[in-house]
């Protein structure tokens, strides 16, 4: 790892000469947001500047700012202005732990929350945090939700063998994605919204076409036999987390076999491994090159990841798939092989 951070909580650091030293370096103080509850989920979003004639109280002087939503142990969601630490909203409705949060990527200030009360809820922060919809359909705790980059779909995972795919336009269930043999625990969309991956305790990642519901390929987490020295009692490869890289050509996975794996989409075996213990979640840096992983023992670690220069073919595919569904691609008057490439049936 490049860096290991042991602190999950920051506080304002005070001491003799501290203020002068901070000013001389131009450094901002570290802050603590006192949520009053265990924090289970986090999501950032930008709050846009107020338009002409608007007096938006959320950010000082109506300038754009960064906001953070926190999902709490008692079912509350508290939304904060990061720079000032000002509490903007307390969103009430969930009856149990809020396990995950996801902002719509288009800046619309739509927030989706996933809870142990077996529901997802949709909130509109641009309308004073109004609850827009309650999504019911899971029979177990919901602990993962992901909105597609084009904001048309939402995927949710609970302690069930199927993931649920929802429409973000009508807030209705599109389909159940069935194929895993154990609980689905994590899900993520590709940057062009053309692919969806789900990870399960069955030690498999399934890559789906979210428009058709087809399984495109399965990545199986088999034990790694190498010089790495693991104790003999480690047998499980139960998955905890999966995420796409920003250019959409790699996946990262964290499993209980003490490994972080990097996968190339066109291959069915990992291209890189890293040993890590107690891993729970992973996330790519938005501009690529690094992966952050979180662990049960309070560490966040950063890892270098393969950097790739996307081919012109992939860039064209990504640009087209950002606004064309699979069905629209299949209707184009182009050769079959090109359709297969554009729909990720071939690489």
mmCIF file of C-alpha atoms in Angstrom:
data_model
loop_
_atom_site.group_PDB
_atom_site.id
_atom_site.type_symbol
_atom_site.label_atom_id
_atom_site.label_comp_id
_atom_site.label_asym_id
_atom_site.label_seq_id
_atom_site.Cartn_x
_atom_site.Cartn_y
_atom_site.Cartn_z
ATOM 1 C CA UNK A 1 0.000 0.000 0.000
ATOM 2 C CA UNK A 2 1.058 3.552 -0.625
ATOM 3 C CA UNK A 3 -0.447 4.791 2.597
ATOM 4 C CA UNK A 4 -2.295 3.440 5.599
ATOM 5 C CA UNK A 5 -4.607 5.675 7.607
ATOM 6 C CA UNK A 6 -5.604 4.410 11.026
ATOM 7 C CA UNK A 7 -7.935 7.241 12.011
ATOM 8 C CA UNK A 8 -11.618 7.013 11.146
ATOM 9 C CA UNK A 9 -12.453 10.117 13.177
ATOM 10 C CA UNK A 10 -10.776 13.494 12.928
ATOM 11 C CA UNK A 11 -10.897 16.311 15.417
ATOM 12 C CA UNK A 12 -9.843 19.933 15.452
ATOM 13 C CA UNK A 13 -6.206 20.079 16.442
ATOM 14 C CA UNK A 14 -5.353 22.799 18.891
ATOM 15 C CA UNK A 15 -2.081 23.683 20.511
ATOM 16 C CA UNK A 16 0.339 26.486 21.125
ATOM 17 C CA UNK A 17 1.207 28.103 17.857
ATOM 18 C CA UNK A 18 -1.186 25.827 16.036
ATOM 19 C CA UNK A 19 -3.279 28.605 14.521
ATOM 20 C CA UNK A 20 -0.284 30.559 13.318
ATOM 21 C CA UNK A 21 1.288 27.411 11.929
ATOM 22 C CA UNK A 22 -1.899 26.498 10.095
ATOM 23 C CA UNK A 23 -2.187 29.993 8.658
ATOM 24 C CA UNK A 24 1.419 29.957 7.513
ATOM 25 C CA UNK A 25 0.851 26.705 5.649
ATOM 26 C CA UNK A 26 -2.548 27.776 4.363
ATOM 27 C CA UNK A 27 -3.944 24.608 5.925
ATOM 28 C CA UNK A 28 -7.548 24.169 7.038
ATOM 29 C CA UNK A 29 -8.336 22.630 10.397
ATOM 30 C CA UNK A 30 -9.566 19.091 10.533
ATOM 31 C CA UNK A 31 -13.230 18.942 11.536
ATOM 32 C CA UNK A 32 -15.551 16.638 13.416
ATOM 33 C CA UNK A 33 -19.190 16.283 12.450
ATOM 34 C CA UNK A 34 -20.980 15.155 15.588
ATOM 35 C CA UNK A 35 -23.649 12.790 14.299
ATOM 36 C CA UNK A 36 -24.574 11.405 17.704
ATOM 37 C CA UNK A 37 -24.937 7.890 16.288
ATOM 38 C CA UNK A 38 -22.862 5.167 14.655
ATOM 39 C CA UNK A 39 -22.277 6.224 11.024
ATOM 40 C CA UNK A 40 -22.872 3.345 8.574
ATOM 41 C CA UNK A 41 -23.041 5.104 5.204
ATOM 42 C CA UNK A 42 -21.581 8.192 3.527
ATOM 43 C CA UNK A 43 -22.182 10.007 0.231
ATOM 44 C CA UNK A 44 -20.794 13.266 -1.141
ATOM 45 C CA UNK A 45 -22.431 15.648 -3.610
ATOM 46 C CA UNK A 46 -21.893 19.172 -4.860
ATOM 47 C CA UNK A 47 -24.526 21.761 -4.002
ATOM 48 C CA UNK A 48 -24.806 24.142 -6.970
ATOM 49 C CA UNK A 49 -24.692 27.897 -6.647
ATOM 50 C CA UNK A 50 -28.075 29.584 -6.356
ATOM 51 C CA UNK A 51 -29.413 31.088 -9.563
ATOM 52 C CA UNK A 52 -30.438 34.683 -10.086
ATOM 53 C CA UNK A 53 -33.193 35.754 -7.727
ATOM 54 C CA UNK A 54 -32.747 32.707 -5.493
ATOM 55 C CA UNK A 55 -31.797 32.957 -1.853
ATOM 56 C CA UNK A 56 -30.706 29.407 -1.100
ATOM 57 C CA UNK A 57 -29.802 29.094 2.582
ATOM 58 C CA UNK A 58 -27.810 25.898 2.226
ATOM 59 C CA UNK A 59 -24.427 27.415 1.433
ATOM 60 C CA UNK A 60 -22.949 30.672 2.591
ATOM 61 C CA UNK A 61 -23.316 33.527 0.084
ATOM 62 C CA UNK A 62 -25.094 31.167 -2.362
ATOM 63 C CA UNK A 63 -21.783 29.781 -3.605
ATOM 64 C CA UNK A 64 -21.350 26.164 -4.706
ATOM 65 C CA UNK A 65 -20.284 23.884 -1.881
ATOM 66 C CA UNK A 66 -19.679 20.270 -0.936
ATOM 67 C CA UNK A 67 -22.284 18.385 1.081
ATOM 68 C CA UNK A 68 -22.039 15.046 2.891
ATOM 69 C CA UNK A 69 -24.936 12.719 3.708
ATOM 70 C CA UNK A 70 -24.453 10.411 6.701
ATOM 71 C CA UNK A 71 -26.541 7.279 7.306
ATOM 72 C CA UNK A 72 -26.982 6.644 11.010
ATOM 73 C CA UNK A 73 -27.666 3.775 13.374
ATOM 74 C CA UNK A 74 -31.104 5.091 14.435
ATOM 75 C CA UNK A 75 -32.431 5.398 10.863
ATOM 76 C CA UNK A 76 -31.769 9.116 10.489
ATOM 77 C CA UNK A 77 -29.912 10.665 7.583
ATOM 78 C CA UNK A 78 -28.066 13.861 8.430
ATOM 79 C CA UNK A 79 -26.825 16.054 5.573
ATOM 80 C CA UNK A 80 -24.000 18.486 6.275
ATOM 81 C CA UNK A 81 -22.230 21.364 4.574
ATOM 82 C CA UNK A 82 -18.678 20.077 4.746
ATOM 83 C CA UNK A 83 -16.700 23.317 4.965
ATOM 84 C CA UNK A 84 -18.714 24.914 7.784
ATOM 85 C CA UNK A 85 -19.997 21.751 9.498
ATOM 86 C CA UNK A 86 -23.517 23.213 9.300
ATOM 87 C CA UNK A 87 -26.342 20.651 9.515
ATOM 88 C CA UNK A 88 -28.591 21.180 6.490
ATOM 89 C CA UNK A 89 -31.165 18.394 6.849
ATOM 90 C CA UNK A 90 -32.249 15.619 9.191
ATOM 91 C CA UNK A 91 -34.148 13.173 7.014
ATOM 92 C CA UNK A 92 -36.592 11.020 8.993
ATOM 93 C CA UNK A 93 -38.438 7.955 7.750
ATOM 94 C CA UNK A 94 -36.286 4.856 8.034
ATOM 95 C CA UNK A 95 -37.054 2.564 10.978
ATOM 96 C CA UNK A 96 -33.616 0.945 11.256
ATOM 97 C CA UNK A 97 -29.930 1.436 10.378
ATOM 98 C CA UNK A 98 -29.259 3.374 7.147
ATOM 99 C CA UNK A 99 -26.617 1.117 5.618
ATOM 100 C CA UNK A 100 -25.814 2.866 2.313
ATOM 101 C CA UNK A 101 -26.389 6.147 0.477
ATOM 102 C CA UNK A 102 -26.091 7.177 -3.172
ATOM 103 C CA UNK A 103 -26.496 10.611 -4.770
ATOM 104 C CA UNK A 104 -27.685 10.872 -8.366
ATOM 105 C CA UNK A 105 -24.518 11.631 -10.397
ATOM 106 C CA UNK A 106 -26.202 14.395 -12.435
ATOM 107 C CA UNK A 107 -26.161 16.923 -9.598
ATOM 108 C CA UNK A 108 -29.951 16.911 -9.176
ATOM 109 C CA UNK A 109 -29.593 16.460 -5.379
ATOM 110 C CA UNK A 110 -31.656 13.261 -5.484
ATOM 111 C CA UNK A 111 -30.462 10.948 -2.690
ATOM 112 C CA UNK A 112 -31.257 7.238 -2.349
ATOM 113 C CA UNK A 113 -30.867 5.474 1.002
ATOM 114 C CA UNK A 114 -30.772 1.744 1.781
ATOM 115 C CA UNK A 115 -31.765 0.494 5.210
ATOM 116 C CA UNK A 116 -32.043 -2.525 7.446
ATOM 117 C CA UNK A 117 -35.789 -1.782 7.539
ATOM 118 C CA UNK A 118 -35.820 -3.586 4.123
ATOM 119 C CA UNK A 119 -36.687 -0.440 2.136
ATOM 120 C CA UNK A 120 -34.957 2.100 -0.047
ATOM 121 C CA UNK A 121 -36.078 5.708 0.127
ATOM 122 C CA UNK A 122 -35.662 8.499 -2.394
ATOM 123 C CA UNK A 123 -35.137 12.050 -1.128
ATOM 124 C CA UNK A 124 -35.040 15.371 -3.018
ATOM 125 C CA UNK A 125 -32.728 17.817 -1.255
ATOM 126 C CA UNK A 126 -33.626 20.569 -3.741
ATOM 127 C CA UNK A 127 -37.164 20.407 -2.301
ATOM 128 C CA UNK A 128 -36.217 20.759 1.366
ATOM 129 C CA UNK A 129 -35.321 17.089 1.726
ATOM 130 C CA UNK A 130 -38.768 15.844 0.778
ATOM 131 C CA UNK A 131 -39.225 12.059 0.700
ATOM 132 C CA UNK A 132 -40.147 11.301 -2.907
ATOM 133 C CA UNK A 133 -40.637 7.528 -2.816
ATOM 134 C CA UNK A 134 -40.349 4.412 -0.685
ATOM 135 C CA UNK A 135 -39.126 1.360 -2.635
ATOM 136 C CA UNK A 136 -40.308 -1.945 -1.145
ATOM 137 C CA UNK A 137 -39.506 -5.386 -2.500
ATOM 138 C CA UNK A 138 -36.623 -6.746 -0.454
ATOM 139 C CA UNK A 139 -37.336 -9.257 2.308
ATOM 140 C CA UNK A 140 -33.921 -8.875 4.002
ATOM 141 C CA UNK A 141 -31.814 -5.940 5.180
ATOM 142 C CA UNK A 142 -30.829 -3.671 2.283
ATOM 143 C CA UNK A 143 -27.183 -2.685 2.497
ATOM 144 C CA UNK A 144 -26.079 -1.551 -0.936
ATOM 145 C CA UNK A 145 -27.525 0.828 -3.522
ATOM 146 C CA UNK A 146 -25.996 2.187 -6.725
ATOM 147 C CA UNK A 147 -27.437 4.722 -9.196
ATOM 148 C CA UNK A 148 -26.361 4.366 -12.826
ATOM 149 C CA UNK A 149 -24.237 7.250 -14.179
ATOM 150 C CA UNK A 150 -26.996 8.179 -16.646
ATOM 151 C CA UNK A 151 -29.416 8.326 -13.666
ATOM 152 C CA UNK A 152 -31.940 6.012 -15.340
ATOM 153 C CA UNK A 153 -31.530 2.974 -13.074
ATOM 154 C CA UNK A 154 -30.933 1.995 -9.465
ATOM 155 C CA UNK A 155 -29.583 -1.357 -8.294
ATOM 156 C CA UNK A 156 -30.014 -2.587 -4.720
ATOM 157 C CA UNK A 157 -28.592 -5.577 -2.877
ATOM 158 C CA UNK A 158 -29.823 -7.197 0.334
ATOM 159 C CA UNK A 159 -29.241 -10.499 2.084
ATOM 160 C CA UNK A 160 -30.873 -12.288 -0.862
ATOM 161 C CA UNK A 161 -29.708 -14.307 -3.862
ATOM 162 C CA UNK A 162 -31.126 -11.728 -6.299
ATOM 163 C CA UNK A 163 -30.385 -8.039 -6.806
ATOM 164 C CA UNK A 164 -33.203 -5.660 -7.689
ATOM 165 C CA UNK A 165 -33.076 -3.210 -10.598
ATOM 166 C CA UNK A 166 -35.326 -0.136 -10.355
ATOM 167 C CA UNK A 167 -36.283 2.677 -12.714
ATOM 168 C CA UNK A 168 -35.135 6.084 -11.473
ATOM 169 C CA UNK A 169 -37.768 7.699 -13.709
ATOM 170 C CA UNK A 170 -40.877 5.895 -12.470
ATOM 171 C CA UNK A 171 -39.449 4.429 -9.221
ATOM 172 C CA UNK A 172 -40.809 1.010 -10.153
ATOM 173 C CA UNK A 173 -39.119 -2.392 -10.193
ATOM 174 C CA UNK A 174 -37.679 -3.255 -13.615
ATOM 175 C CA UNK A 175 -36.502 -6.805 -12.857
ATOM 176 C CA UNK A 176 -34.894 -9.181 -10.410
ATOM 177 C CA UNK A 177 -31.383 -10.242 -11.363
ATOM 178 C CA UNK A 178 -31.223 -13.931 -10.455
ATOM 179 C CA UNK A 179 -28.128 -16.078 -10.845
ATOM 180 C CA UNK A 180 -26.168 -15.975 -7.594
ATOM 181 C CA UNK A 181 -26.174 -18.923 -5.186
ATOM 182 C CA UNK A 182 -25.895 -16.830 -2.015
ATOM 183 C CA UNK A 183 -26.517 -13.314 -0.704
ATOM 184 C CA UNK A 184 -25.665 -10.428 -3.047
ATOM 185 C CA UNK A 185 -23.678 -7.886 -1.047
ATOM 186 C CA UNK A 186 -22.379 -5.259 -3.488
ATOM 187 C CA UNK A 187 -23.205 -3.764 -6.895
ATOM 188 C CA UNK A 188 -21.838 -1.119 -9.253
ATOM 189 C CA UNK A 189 -22.546 0.272 -12.729
ATOM 190 C CA UNK A 190 -19.940 0.867 -15.413
ATOM 191 C CA UNK A 191 -19.212 4.536 -16.230
ATOM 192 C CA UNK A 192 -21.334 4.355 -19.419
ATOM 193 C CA UNK A 193 -24.228 2.586 -17.603
ATOM 194 C CA UNK A 194 -24.020 -0.317 -20.103
ATOM 195 C CA UNK A 195 -22.851 -2.889 -17.541
ATOM 196 C CA UNK A 196 -23.774 -3.807 -13.995
ATOM 197 C CA UNK A 197 -21.703 -6.005 -11.686
ATOM 198 C CA UNK A 198 -22.924 -7.781 -8.560
ATOM 199 C CA UNK A 199 -20.793 -9.509 -5.917
ATOM 200 C CA UNK A 200 -22.012 -12.275 -3.635
ATOM 201 C CA UNK A 201 -21.042 -14.476 -0.711
ATOM 202 C CA UNK A 202 -21.003 -17.292 -3.306
ATOM 203 C CA UNK A 203 -17.508 -16.008 -4.274
ATOM 204 C CA UNK A 204 -18.658 -14.882 -7.744
ATOM 205 C CA UNK A 205 -19.011 -11.552 -9.521
ATOM 206 C CA UNK A 206 -21.643 -11.576 -12.255
ATOM 207 C CA UNK A 207 -21.507 -9.016 -15.049
ATOM 208 C CA UNK A 208 -24.992 -8.157 -16.364
ATOM 209 C CA UNK A 209 -26.514 -6.212 -19.205
ATOM 210 C CA UNK A 210 -28.944 -4.138 -17.100
ATOM 211 C CA UNK A 211 -31.181 -3.407 -20.101
ATOM 212 C CA UNK A 212 -31.825 -7.038 -21.026
ATOM 213 C CA UNK A 213 -31.055 -8.802 -17.750
ATOM 214 C CA UNK A 214 -28.562 -11.128 -19.482
ATOM 215 C CA UNK A 215 -25.547 -12.536 -17.650
ATOM 216 C CA UNK A 216 -22.527 -11.630 -19.784
ATOM 217 C CA UNK A 217 -19.780 -13.352 -17.746
ATOM 218 C CA UNK A 218 -18.953 -14.677 -14.303
ATOM 219 C CA UNK A 219 -15.709 -14.001 -12.432
ATOM 220 C CA UNK A 220 -14.974 -16.739 -9.901
ATOM 221 C CA UNK A 221 -12.767 -16.082 -6.883
ATOM 222 C CA UNK A 222 -10.633 -19.186 -6.596
ATOM 223 C CA UNK A 223 -7.994 -19.599 -3.855
ATOM 224 C CA UNK A 224 -4.595 -18.162 -4.711
ATOM 225 C CA UNK A 225 -1.799 -20.719 -4.295
ATOM 226 C CA UNK A 226 1.428 -18.783 -4.136
ATOM 227 C CA UNK A 227 4.286 -17.846 -1.887
ATOM 228 C CA UNK A 228 1.939 -15.612 0.121
ATOM 229 C CA UNK A 229 1.884 -17.006 3.640
ATOM 230 C CA UNK A 230 -1.686 -17.511 4.783
ATOM 231 C CA UNK A 231 -2.845 -19.593 7.710
ATOM 232 C CA UNK A 232 -4.433 -22.891 6.735
ATOM 233 C CA UNK A 233 -7.827 -22.069 8.232
ATOM 234 C CA UNK A 234 -8.606 -19.465 5.559
ATOM 235 C CA UNK A 235 -10.875 -21.258 3.112
ATOM 236 C CA UNK A 236 -13.577 -18.756 2.278
ATOM 237 C CA UNK A 237 -13.609 -16.376 -0.655
ATOM 238 C CA UNK A 238 -16.909 -14.687 0.254
ATOM 239 C CA UNK A 239 -17.035 -11.335 -1.488
ATOM 240 C CA UNK A 240 -17.566 -8.046 0.291
ATOM 241 C CA UNK A 241 -17.305 -5.353 -2.368
ATOM 242 C CA UNK A 242 -16.931 -4.713 -6.101
ATOM 243 C CA UNK A 243 -16.366 -1.472 -8.027
ATOM 244 C CA UNK A 244 -15.615 -0.307 -11.579
ATOM 245 C CA UNK A 245 -12.585 1.762 -12.515
ATOM 246 C CA UNK A 246 -13.337 5.253 -13.894
ATOM 247 C CA UNK A 247 -12.558 4.375 -17.521
ATOM 248 C CA UNK A 248 -14.624 1.194 -17.279
ATOM 249 C CA UNK A 249 -11.961 -1.378 -18.213
ATOM 250 C CA UNK A 250 -11.143 -2.799 -14.759
ATOM 251 C CA UNK A 251 -12.922 -4.084 -11.656
ATOM 252 C CA UNK A 252 -11.681 -4.225 -8.073
ATOM 253 C CA UNK A 253 -12.966 -6.803 -5.591
ATOM 254 C CA UNK A 254 -12.423 -7.405 -1.885
ATOM 255 C CA UNK A 255 -12.986 -10.915 -0.487
ATOM 256 C CA UNK A 256 -12.674 -12.710 2.832
ATOM 257 C CA UNK A 257 -9.661 -14.683 1.587
ATOM 258 C CA UNK A 258 -7.538 -11.631 2.472
ATOM 259 C CA UNK A 259 -7.029 -10.448 -1.083
ATOM 260 C CA UNK A 260 -7.751 -7.336 -3.095
ATOM 261 C CA UNK A 261 -8.039 -8.368 -6.744
ATOM 262 C CA UNK A 262 -7.944 -6.281 -9.920
ATOM 263 C CA UNK A 263 -9.700 -7.721 -12.982
ATOM 264 C CA UNK A 264 -9.554 -6.663 -16.619
ATOM 265 C CA UNK A 265 -13.012 -6.897 -18.191
ATOM 266 C CA UNK A 266 -11.874 -8.946 -21.174
ATOM 267 C CA UNK A 267 -10.169 -11.575 -18.981
ATOM 268 C CA UNK A 268 -11.714 -14.080 -16.596
ATOM 269 C CA UNK A 269 -8.785 -14.143 -14.176
ATOM 270 C CA UNK A 270 -7.283 -11.309 -12.085
ATOM 271 C CA UNK A 271 -4.415 -9.219 -13.445
ATOM 272 C CA UNK A 272 -3.188 -8.116 -9.989
ATOM 273 C CA UNK A 273 -3.448 -9.155 -6.330
ATOM 274 C CA UNK A 274 -2.685 -7.457 -3.029
ATOM 275 C CA UNK A 275 -2.794 -9.061 0.428
ATOM 276 C CA UNK A 276 -5.112 -7.308 2.879
ATOM 277 C CA UNK A 277 -6.917 -8.474 6.001
ATOM 278 C CA UNK A 278 -10.416 -7.726 7.266
ATOM 279 C CA UNK A 279 -11.429 -5.983 4.030
ATOM 280 C CA UNK A 280 -15.011 -4.702 3.775
ATOM 281 C CA UNK A 281 -15.207 -2.189 0.938
ATOM 282 C CA UNK A 282 -13.281 -0.727 -1.995
ATOM 283 C CA UNK A 283 -13.542 2.346 -4.163
ATOM 284 C CA UNK A 284 -11.548 3.701 -7.109
ATOM 285 C CA UNK A 285 -10.153 7.224 -7.030
ATOM 286 C CA UNK A 286 -12.371 9.193 -9.480
ATOM 287 C CA UNK A 287 -9.476 9.820 -11.888
ATOM 288 C CA UNK A 288 -8.054 6.296 -11.685
ATOM 289 C CA UNK A 289 -4.678 4.954 -10.645
ATOM 290 C CA UNK A 290 -5.525 4.357 -6.979
ATOM 291 C CA UNK A 291 -7.952 2.237 -4.956
ATOM 292 C CA UNK A 292 -9.061 2.885 -1.376
ATOM 293 C CA UNK A 293 -10.064 -0.056 0.794
ATOM 294 C CA UNK A 294 -11.779 -0.003 4.193
ATOM 295 C CA UNK A 295 -11.345 -2.645 6.888
ATOM 296 C CA UNK A 296 -13.057 -3.889 10.037
ATOM 297 C CA UNK A 297 -10.179 -2.734 12.215
ATOM 298 C CA UNK A 298 -10.485 0.945 11.315
ATOM 299 C CA UNK A 299 -7.924 1.258 8.506
ATOM 300 C CA UNK A 300 -8.268 2.920 5.142
ATOM 301 C CA UNK A 301 -5.497 1.825 2.776
ATOM 302 C CA UNK A 302 -4.570 3.192 -0.637
ATOM 303 C CA UNK A 303 -3.202 0.987 -3.398
ATOM 304 C CA UNK A 304 -1.735 1.683 -6.799
ATOM 305 C CA UNK A 305 -3.881 0.235 -9.582
ATOM 306 C CA UNK A 306 -3.102 -0.501 -13.239
ATOM 307 C CA UNK A 307 -3.327 2.614 -15.362
ATOM 308 C CA UNK A 308 -4.579 2.163 -18.894
ATOM 309 C CA UNK A 309 -4.872 4.380 -21.933
ATOM 310 C CA UNK A 310 -8.290 3.578 -23.365
ATOM 311 C CA UNK A 311 -8.322 2.560 -27.004
ATOM 312 C CA UNK A 312 -10.167 4.750 -29.481
ATOM 313 C CA UNK A 313 -12.590 1.831 -29.947
ATOM 314 C CA UNK A 314 -13.421 1.751 -26.249
ATOM 315 C CA UNK A 315 -13.749 5.552 -26.048
ATOM 316 C CA UNK A 316 -16.210 5.478 -28.957
ATOM 317 C CA UNK A 317 -18.150 2.620 -27.342
ATOM 318 C CA UNK A 318 -18.263 4.439 -24.022
ATOM 319 C CA UNK A 319 -19.466 7.655 -25.677
ATOM 320 C CA UNK A 320 -22.205 5.833 -27.617
ATOM 321 C CA UNK A 321 -23.368 3.691 -24.699
ATOM 322 C CA UNK A 322 -23.722 6.741 -22.479
ATOM 323 C CA UNK A 323 -26.917 7.617 -24.361
ATOM 324 C CA UNK A 324 -27.883 4.414 -26.265
ATOM 325 C CA UNK A 325 -29.566 1.440 -24.590
ATOM 326 C CA UNK A 326 -28.748 -2.124 -25.645
ATOM 327 C CA UNK A 327 -31.993 -2.293 -27.626
ATOM 328 C CA UNK A 328 -31.151 0.935 -29.464
ATOM 329 C CA UNK A 329 -27.713 -0.437 -30.372
ATOM 330 C CA UNK A 330 -29.231 -3.679 -31.665
ATOM 331 C CA UNK A 331 -31.591 -1.650 -33.882
ATOM 332 C CA UNK A 332 -28.736 0.220 -35.588
ATOM 333 C CA UNK A 333 -28.017 -0.661 -39.261
ATOM 334 C CA UNK A 334 -24.446 -1.781 -38.531
ATOM 335 C CA UNK A 335 -22.590 -5.125 -38.784
ATOM 336 C CA UNK A 336 -23.338 -7.809 -36.183
ATOM 337 C CA UNK A 337 -19.762 -7.883 -34.883
ATOM 338 C CA UNK A 338 -19.893 -4.153 -34.210
ATOM 339 C CA UNK A 339 -23.161 -4.590 -32.326
ATOM 340 C CA UNK A 340 -21.545 -7.323 -30.226
ATOM 341 C CA UNK A 341 -18.638 -5.035 -29.409
ATOM 342 C CA UNK A 342 -20.892 -2.109 -28.498
ATOM 343 C CA UNK A 343 -22.968 -4.324 -26.196
ATOM 344 C CA UNK A 344 -19.877 -5.850 -24.488
ATOM 345 C CA UNK A 345 -20.550 -9.318 -25.887
ATOM 346 C CA UNK A 346 -17.018 -9.283 -27.290
ATOM 347 C CA UNK A 347 -13.927 -7.205 -26.461
#
